[in-house]
């Protein structure tokens, strides 16, 4: 599946309804853990950027859904956010990304729900127009939801 599948309604009918990345070519034959217990592969991850439907005052809740991904779900995810209404595909790497959800383990075939004030500080980030979801080291996600209150419309470019 393609990254745009992350935005589809519902939880998906099968793995093809989500986003699955190829096995990372830099993945070593034996995975090692860092001091935090995460897979140690510096700089190796796959990511997708999602544009919100409106400028959010703050993100209040995140859903990272691995539905149907039982053996090929990512070990962990990081979610970052930015406030850049003019962000385009050409300048994604130059955006001022701020970490919203630090690297967090996810498991197979589940809707992982993270709440502001418990799992992350949504108000510290402020207004948000885009989120970037990074998966480590590779695998599949079914859906990603960033829930918050709209501050104003996100104008088209």
CSV table of C-alpha atoms in Angstrom, one decimal:
chain,number,residue,atom,x,y,z
A,1,UNK,CA,0.0,0.0,0.0
A,2,UNK,CA,0.9,3.7,-0.3
A,3,UNK,CA,1.3,6.3,2.4
A,4,UNK,CA,-1.9,8.1,1.3
A,5,UNK,CA,-3.8,5.0,2.5
A,6,UNK,CA,-3.0,6.2,6.1
A,7,UNK,CA,-5.8,8.8,5.6
A,8,UNK,CA,-8.5,6.4,4.4
A,9,UNK,CA,-11.7,6.0,6.5
A,10,UNK,CA,-12.2,3.0,8.8
A,11,UNK,CA,-9.5,0.5,9.9
A,12,UNK,CA,-8.9,-1.2,6.5
A,13,UNK,CA,-9.9,-4.6,5.2
A,14,UNK,CA,-6.4,-6.1,4.8
A,15,UNK,CA,-2.7,-5.1,4.7
A,16,UNK,CA,-3.1,-3.7,1.2
A,17,UNK,CA,-5.4,-1.1,2.6
A,18,UNK,CA,-2.5,0.4,4.6
A,19,UNK,CA,1.1,1.6,4.1
A,20,UNK,CA,3.7,-1.1,4.1
A,21,UNK,CA,7.4,-0.3,3.4
A,22,UNK,CA,9.9,-2.6,1.9
A,23,UNK,CA,12.5,-4.1,4.2
A,24,UNK,CA,15.2,-1.5,4.7
A,25,UNK,CA,18.3,-2.3,2.6
A,26,UNK,CA,20.6,-1.1,5.4
A,27,UNK,CA,19.0,-3.5,7.9
A,28,UNK,CA,21.7,-5.7,9.3
A,29,UNK,CA,21.2,-9.5,9.5
A,30,UNK,CA,21.2,-9.3,13.3
A,31,UNK,CA,19.4,-6.4,15.0
A,32,UNK,CA,21.0,-4.8,18.0
A,33,UNK,CA,19.3,-2.8,20.7
A,34,UNK,CA,20.4,0.6,22.0
A,35,UNK,CA,20.5,1.5,25.7
A,36,UNK,CA,16.7,2.3,25.6
A,37,UNK,CA,15.8,-1.1,24.2
A,38,UNK,CA,15.0,0.1,20.7
A,39,UNK,CA,16.5,-1.3,17.5
A,40,UNK,CA,19.8,0.5,16.9
A,41,UNK,CA,20.0,1.6,13.3
A,42,UNK,CA,20.9,5.3,13.4
A,43,UNK,CA,19.3,7.4,10.6
A,44,UNK,CA,17.4,4.4,9.2
A,45,UNK,CA,13.6,4.8,9.1
A,46,UNK,CA,10.8,5.3,6.7
A,47,UNK,CA,8.5,8.3,7.1
A,48,UNK,CA,5.4,9.9,5.7
A,49,UNK,CA,4.1,13.5,6.0
A,50,UNK,CA,0.3,14.1,6.4
A,51,UNK,CA,-1.3,17.5,5.9
A,52,UNK,CA,-4.1,18.2,8.3
A,53,UNK,CA,-7.5,19.3,7.1
A,54,UNK,CA,-7.3,22.5,9.1
A,55,UNK,CA,-4.7,24.4,11.2
A,56,UNK,CA,-5.0,22.6,14.6
A,57,UNK,CA,-4.8,24.7,17.8
A,58,UNK,CA,-2.9,21.7,19.3
A,59,UNK,CA,-2.9,17.9,18.8
A,60,UNK,CA,-5.0,16.3,21.6
A,61,UNK,CA,-4.8,12.7,20.5
A,62,UNK,CA,-2.9,10.4,18.1
A,63,UNK,CA,-3.9,7.1,16.7
A,64,UNK,CA,-1.3,4.8,15.2
A,65,UNK,CA,-3.2,1.8,13.9
A,66,UNK,CA,-1.3,-1.4,12.9
A,67,UNK,CA,-4.5,-3.3,12.1
A,68,UNK,CA,-3.7,-6.5,10.1
A,69,UNK,CA,0.0,-6.0,10.4
A,70,UNK,CA,0.9,-8.9,12.7
A,71,UNK,CA,4.4,-10.0,11.7
A,72,UNK,CA,5.5,-6.9,9.8
A,73,UNK,CA,4.5,-4.0,12.1
A,74,UNK,CA,7.2,-1.4,12.9
A,75,UNK,CA,9.1,-1.8,16.2
A,76,UNK,CA,8.5,1.8,17.1
A,77,UNK,CA,7.3,5.2,15.8
A,78,UNK,CA,8.1,8.8,16.2
A,79,UNK,CA,5.5,11.6,15.4
A,80,UNK,CA,6.7,15.1,14.7
A,81,UNK,CA,4.6,18.2,13.9
A,82,UNK,CA,5.1,21.5,12.2
A,83,UNK,CA,3.2,24.7,11.5
A,84,UNK,CA,3.9,25.6,7.9
A,85,UNK,CA,0.8,26.2,5.7
A,86,UNK,CA,3.0,26.6,2.6
A,87,UNK,CA,4.8,23.3,3.1
A,88,UNK,CA,5.2,21.4,-0.2
A,89,UNK,CA,6.8,18.1,-1.2
A,90,UNK,CA,9.9,20.0,-2.4
A,91,UNK,CA,10.7,21.5,1.0
A,92,UNK,CA,9.6,18.8,3.5
A,93,UNK,CA,13.1,18.2,4.9
A,94,UNK,CA,13.5,22.0,5.5
A,95,UNK,CA,10.4,22.3,7.7
A,96,UNK,CA,10.8,23.2,11.4
A,97,UNK,CA,9.7,19.7,12.7
A,98,UNK,CA,9.1,19.4,16.5
A,99,UNK,CA,8.9,16.1,18.2
A,100,UNK,CA,5.3,15.4,19.3
A,101,UNK,CA,5.5,11.7,20.3
A,102,UNK,CA,8.9,10.5,21.2
A,103,UNK,CA,10.1,7.1,19.9
A,104,UNK,CA,7.4,4.7,21.2
A,105,UNK,CA,6.9,1.0,20.8
A,106,UNK,CA,3.9,-0.3,18.9
A,107,UNK,CA,2.6,-3.8,18.6
A,108,UNK,CA,0.8,-6.0,16.1
A,109,UNK,CA,-2.7,-5.4,14.8
A,110,UNK,CA,-3.8,-2.8,17.3
A,111,UNK,CA,-5.1,0.8,17.4
A,112,UNK,CA,-2.4,2.5,19.6
A,113,UNK,CA,-4.0,5.6,21.2
A,114,UNK,CA,-1.8,8.4,22.6
A,115,UNK,CA,-3.2,11.3,24.6
A,116,UNK,CA,-1.9,14.8,25.1
A,117,UNK,CA,-1.0,15.4,28.7
A,118,UNK,CA,-0.3,11.7,29.3
A,119,UNK,CA,1.9,10.5,26.4
A,120,UNK,CA,2.9,13.8,24.9
A,121,UNK,CA,2.6,17.6,25.4
A,122,UNK,CA,0.5,18.7,22.5
A,123,UNK,CA,0.2,22.3,23.8
A,124,UNK,CA,4.0,22.8,23.8
A,125,UNK,CA,4.1,22.3,20.0
A,126,UNK,CA,1.3,24.9,19.4
A,127,UNK,CA,-0.5,25.2,16.1
A,128,UNK,CA,0.0,22.3,13.6
A,129,UNK,CA,-0.5,22.0,9.9
A,130,UNK,CA,1.4,18.8,9.2
A,131,UNK,CA,2.5,15.6,11.0
A,132,UNK,CA,5.4,13.4,10.1
A,133,UNK,CA,5.2,9.7,11.1
A,134,UNK,CA,8.5,7.8,11.1
A,135,UNK,CA,8.6,4.1,11.5
A,136,UNK,CA,11.6,2.1,12.8
A,137,UNK,CA,13.1,0.2,11.1
A,138,UNK,CA,10.4,-0.7,8.6
A,139,UNK,CA,7.0,-2.3,8.5
A,140,UNK,CA,3.4,-1.4,8.0
A,141,UNK,CA,0.8,1.0,9.4
A,142,UNK,CA,-2.9,0.9,8.6
A,143,UNK,CA,-4.1,4.4,9.7
A,144,UNK,CA,-2.7,7.5,11.4
A,145,UNK,CA,-5.1,10.0,13.1
A,146,UNK,CA,-4.1,13.3,14.6
A,147,UNK,CA,-7.0,14.8,16.5
A,148,UNK,CA,-7.3,18.3,17.7
A,149,UNK,CA,-9.5,21.4,17.5
A,150,UNK,CA,-9.4,23.5,14.4
A,151,UNK,CA,-8.0,27.0,14.8
A,152,UNK,CA,-8.8,28.1,11.2
A,153,UNK,CA,-9.0,26.8,7.7
A,154,UNK,CA,-5.8,25.6,6.0
A,155,UNK,CA,-5.8,27.6,2.8
A,156,UNK,CA,-5.0,25.9,-0.5
A,157,UNK,CA,-1.8,26.5,-2.3
